[in-house]
Amino acid sequence: MKKKKKTTLKDHNSQMVSSLEQPLLLLCIPSNINEENGDVADDHYHYHRYLEDIEIMHSLGVNAYRFSISWARVLPNFLHLAETCFKSFGDRVKYWITITGPNLFTDMAYIRGKYPPARCSVPFGNCSVGNSDMAPLVVMHMLLAHAKAVKIYREHFLAKQGGVIGIVVCVFMNEPMTESELDWEAANQALAFNVAWDFDPLYLEITLRKCTITTGMNYQDCIYSSCILGGDRPIRGFGYITGERNGIPIGDRTGMANFFLVPRGMEKVVNYVKGRYHNKPMYVLENGE
């Protein structure tokens, strides 16, 4: 099919960039590279292809553009990259995300061993090295990096640029398997080892201060939790998690075995975060399917 002549790039590109609602800058999470590299990835930035993508967005009526700047590809130092981005784009970008999904990355890289550096131990995976019960504590380094980037923004750029900055966590909503006290405790503990694991160290100590830090969530689904004596592993909060109760799934099944459509879970997890962190500003960036 004959390629359509690009007649709108020159006319609409600058208009598209300026009319987009403030984009979010994210850090990329690597996937299993299978001895390949990510030099090309989706090729968005090569050979001015981003101009074509912007034209497509414009034709679709898109008014928001969320994109990532990977520090590993630009500058080999997280804080240097953060400060450079603030200086270069802060006059236009008012919504900043330091890291997206630190808990998801930690789970996939250091518990299951599916992401590089592929470290894990049984029963979670079969890696050559790793300890799935201890290594995930590496997440604290991502939280520290986030805190340092926020400090730079608040001390040197906030007053002039007036933006907001936060971190995004991948969240699951857990419901108790039964109405027993133990199952309710298991559900709350499962949430603590998923949502609160990342948010608590960052927000519980500062919720009474007036600041411009926000919470962000990537919501996935809702699953049952039940406390089984002798339970699971410490890194999972010693909780048994399933998507079924008495053979009945918690919601409509999807193309992924462990994911279900549970709309009520969205409301519940938003209320959980709202209550736990004293109604802090919140952005929902993903919603399951």
XYZ file of C-alpha atoms in Angstrom, residues 24-279:
256
model
C 5.320 11.941 32.696
C 9.002 11.044 32.549
C 9.673 7.465 33.573
C 12.596 5.137 33.955
C 12.504 1.972 31.912
C 12.320 -1.450 33.564
C 14.329 -4.017 31.596
C 12.880 -7.353 30.556
C 14.532 -10.702 29.944
C 16.998 -9.848 27.188
C 17.813 -13.405 26.013
C 21.377 -12.400 25.120
C 20.073 -9.443 23.120
C 20.273 -5.761 23.964
C 17.853 -2.890 24.098
C 19.643 -0.517 21.742
C 16.661 -0.316 19.408
C 13.673 -1.388 21.531
C 10.497 0.007 19.943
C 12.647 2.336 17.794
C 10.722 5.390 18.953
C 13.754 7.650 19.125
C 15.693 6.433 16.081
C 15.748 8.216 12.726
C 13.194 10.791 13.859
C 10.520 8.101 14.131
C 9.156 9.920 17.142
C 7.963 12.585 14.704
C 5.870 9.987 12.906
C 4.537 8.718 16.226
C 3.574 12.243 17.262
C 1.771 12.703 13.969
C -0.164 9.492 14.568
C -1.075 10.641 18.071
C -2.247 13.955 16.677
C -4.431 12.227 14.100
C -6.019 10.149 16.875
C -6.801 13.199 18.971
C -4.450 12.160 21.783
C -3.817 14.973 24.268
C -1.398 13.257 26.665
C 1.939 11.574 26.050
C 3.645 9.481 28.708
C 7.192 8.586 27.774
C 10.344 7.238 29.375
C 13.910 8.437 29.607
C 16.185 5.542 30.547
C 19.145 6.722 32.592
C 21.202 3.728 31.447
C 20.949 4.933 27.844
C 21.547 8.616 28.487
C 23.695 9.206 31.553
C 25.315 6.511 33.723
C 24.165 8.156 36.964
C 20.577 8.358 38.177
C 20.838 11.676 40.022
C 22.780 13.292 37.182
C 20.034 12.245 34.791
C 17.300 13.518 37.109
C 18.927 16.920 37.501
C 19.579 17.158 33.753
C 15.923 16.358 33.010
C 14.705 18.927 35.519
C 16.941 21.572 33.948
C 16.107 20.676 30.362
C 12.375 19.991 30.512
C 11.116 21.462 33.779
C 9.743 24.588 32.132
C 7.261 22.377 30.254
C 7.032 19.133 32.217
C 5.148 19.524 35.482
C 4.520 15.894 36.415
C 7.564 13.778 37.238
C 7.940 10.096 38.102
C 11.327 8.997 39.354
C 10.853 5.225 39.107
C 7.920 3.159 37.939
C 7.177 -0.194 39.558
C 10.125 -0.725 41.935
C 8.179 -3.511 43.619
C 7.354 -5.160 40.287
C 10.952 -4.976 39.126
C 12.193 -6.374 42.429
C 9.685 -9.212 42.251
C 10.566 -10.143 38.678
C 14.332 -9.665 38.987
C 15.114 -10.864 42.522
C 12.240 -13.155 43.533
C 11.199 -14.872 40.300
C 14.388 -14.202 38.355
C 12.599 -13.334 35.095
C 14.214 -9.897 34.638
C 17.957 -9.178 34.649
C 20.027 -9.801 36.690
C 17.888 -12.966 37.046
C 18.520 -13.826 40.687
C 16.211 -16.162 42.555
C 15.939 -19.358 44.572
C 13.436 -22.189 44.871
C 10.486 -22.373 45.043
C 10.165 -19.102 43.127
C 12.558 -19.913 40.304
C 15.612 -21.841 39.199
C 18.468 -19.328 38.948
C 22.189 -19.998 39.198
C 22.479 -17.439 42.023
C 20.150 -15.563 44.325
C 18.093 -15.714 47.504
C 14.450 -14.876 46.864
C 13.744 -14.316 50.546
C 16.523 -11.760 51.098
C 17.678 -10.217 47.804
C 14.409 -8.303 47.181
C 15.442 -5.938 49.958
C 17.452 -4.313 47.168
C 14.279 -2.275 46.635
C 15.517 0.018 49.393
C 18.201 1.328 47.046
C 15.546 2.353 44.530
C 13.613 4.110 47.279
C 16.773 5.928 48.356
C 17.468 6.957 44.757
C 13.908 8.236 44.486
C 14.270 10.225 47.709
C 17.508 11.832 46.516
C 15.954 12.827 43.189
C 12.968 14.335 45.022
C 15.342 16.256 47.295
C 17.115 17.750 44.277
C 13.823 18.800 42.707
C 12.394 20.321 45.881
C 15.545 22.234 46.767
C 16.547 23.529 43.346
C 13.610 23.449 40.932
C 10.249 23.365 42.711
C 9.979 27.065 43.512
C 10.622 28.127 39.920
C 8.963 25.276 38.015
C 6.043 24.480 40.305
C 5.710 20.817 39.357
C 4.963 17.661 41.311
C 7.092 14.553 41.672
C 6.412 11.023 42.873
C 6.977 7.323 42.418
C 4.701 4.692 40.834
C 4.001 1.335 42.448
C 2.315 -1.678 40.848
C -0.536 -2.620 43.181
C -2.820 -5.608 43.695
C -5.903 -5.536 45.892
C -6.277 -8.461 48.273
C -9.503 -9.704 49.826
C -9.769 -12.251 52.649
C -10.725 -15.781 51.690
C -13.258 -15.889 54.554
C -14.493 -13.442 57.170
C -12.217 -14.941 59.834
C -9.890 -12.642 61.731
C -6.871 -14.570 60.493
C -7.899 -14.183 56.852
C -8.480 -10.461 57.281
C -5.039 -10.208 58.835
C -3.595 -12.192 55.917
C -5.208 -9.854 53.378
C -3.860 -6.784 55.146
C -0.439 -8.345 55.393
C -0.455 -9.209 51.680
C -1.215 -5.553 50.916
C 1.631 -4.504 53.183
C 4.050 -6.723 51.272
C 2.877 -5.263 47.962
C 1.689 -1.649 48.289
C 2.947 -0.508 51.684
C 6.347 -2.138 51.131
C 7.256 0.771 48.867
C 4.964 3.580 49.992
C 5.358 3.341 53.775
C 9.054 4.313 53.944
C 8.402 7.279 51.670
C 5.144 8.731 52.895
C 4.247 7.798 56.446
C 6.909 10.094 57.876
C 5.961 13.108 55.750
C 2.208 13.008 55.393
C 1.746 15.897 57.834
C 4.069 18.151 55.862
C 2.906 20.347 53.009
C 4.887 19.111 50.043
C 4.576 18.342 46.358
C 5.149 14.612 46.425
C 2.451 12.426 44.910
C 1.620 8.750 44.858
C 1.100 6.841 41.636
C -0.452 3.439 41.069
C -0.514 0.841 38.342
C -3.554 -1.266 39.331
C -3.651 -4.869 38.108
C -6.384 -7.008 39.694
C -7.914 -8.291 42.920
C -7.026 -11.619 44.504
C -7.968 -13.615 47.591
C -5.643 -14.037 50.559
C -5.890 -16.704 53.197
C -3.693 -17.443 56.187
C -2.525 -21.054 56.006
C -0.693 -22.299 59.098
C 2.868 -23.041 58.135
C 2.158 -20.724 55.214
C 4.191 -19.482 52.353
C 7.493 -17.614 52.431
C 8.536 -14.579 54.502
C 8.980 -12.369 51.454
C 5.308 -12.964 50.633
C 4.191 -12.231 54.162
C 3.450 -15.902 54.897
C 0.206 -15.666 52.996
C -1.491 -18.009 50.545
C -2.822 -16.083 47.558
C -5.238 -17.442 44.974
C -7.700 -16.171 42.393
C -10.445 -18.647 43.326
C -12.640 -19.446 46.293
C -14.389 -22.819 46.381
C -13.624 -23.207 42.694
C -15.227 -19.871 41.789
C -12.909 -17.213 40.327
C -12.854 -13.802 41.975
C -13.732 -12.183 38.643
C -13.897 -12.773 34.915
C -10.844 -14.560 33.598
C -8.444 -12.918 31.187
C -5.889 -14.239 28.734
C -3.413 -14.455 31.642
C -4.036 -17.230 34.125
C -3.322 -15.157 37.224
C -5.241 -12.042 36.191
C -8.965 -11.437 36.669
C -11.306 -8.560 35.923
C -12.442 -7.232 39.296
C -13.678 -3.624 38.976
C -14.433 -3.318 42.692
C -10.762 -3.915 43.388
C -9.897 -0.548 41.852
C -12.141 1.328 44.269
C -10.919 -0.693 47.220
C -7.223 -0.229 46.563
C -7.672 3.498 45.912
C -9.470 3.799 49.246
C -6.737 1.747 50.910
C -4.030 4.100 49.652
C -6.175 7.155 50.408
C -6.748 6.081 53.994
C -3.264 4.831 54.757
C -1.509 7.915 53.410
C -3.968 10.570 54.556
C -5.584 11.416 51.222
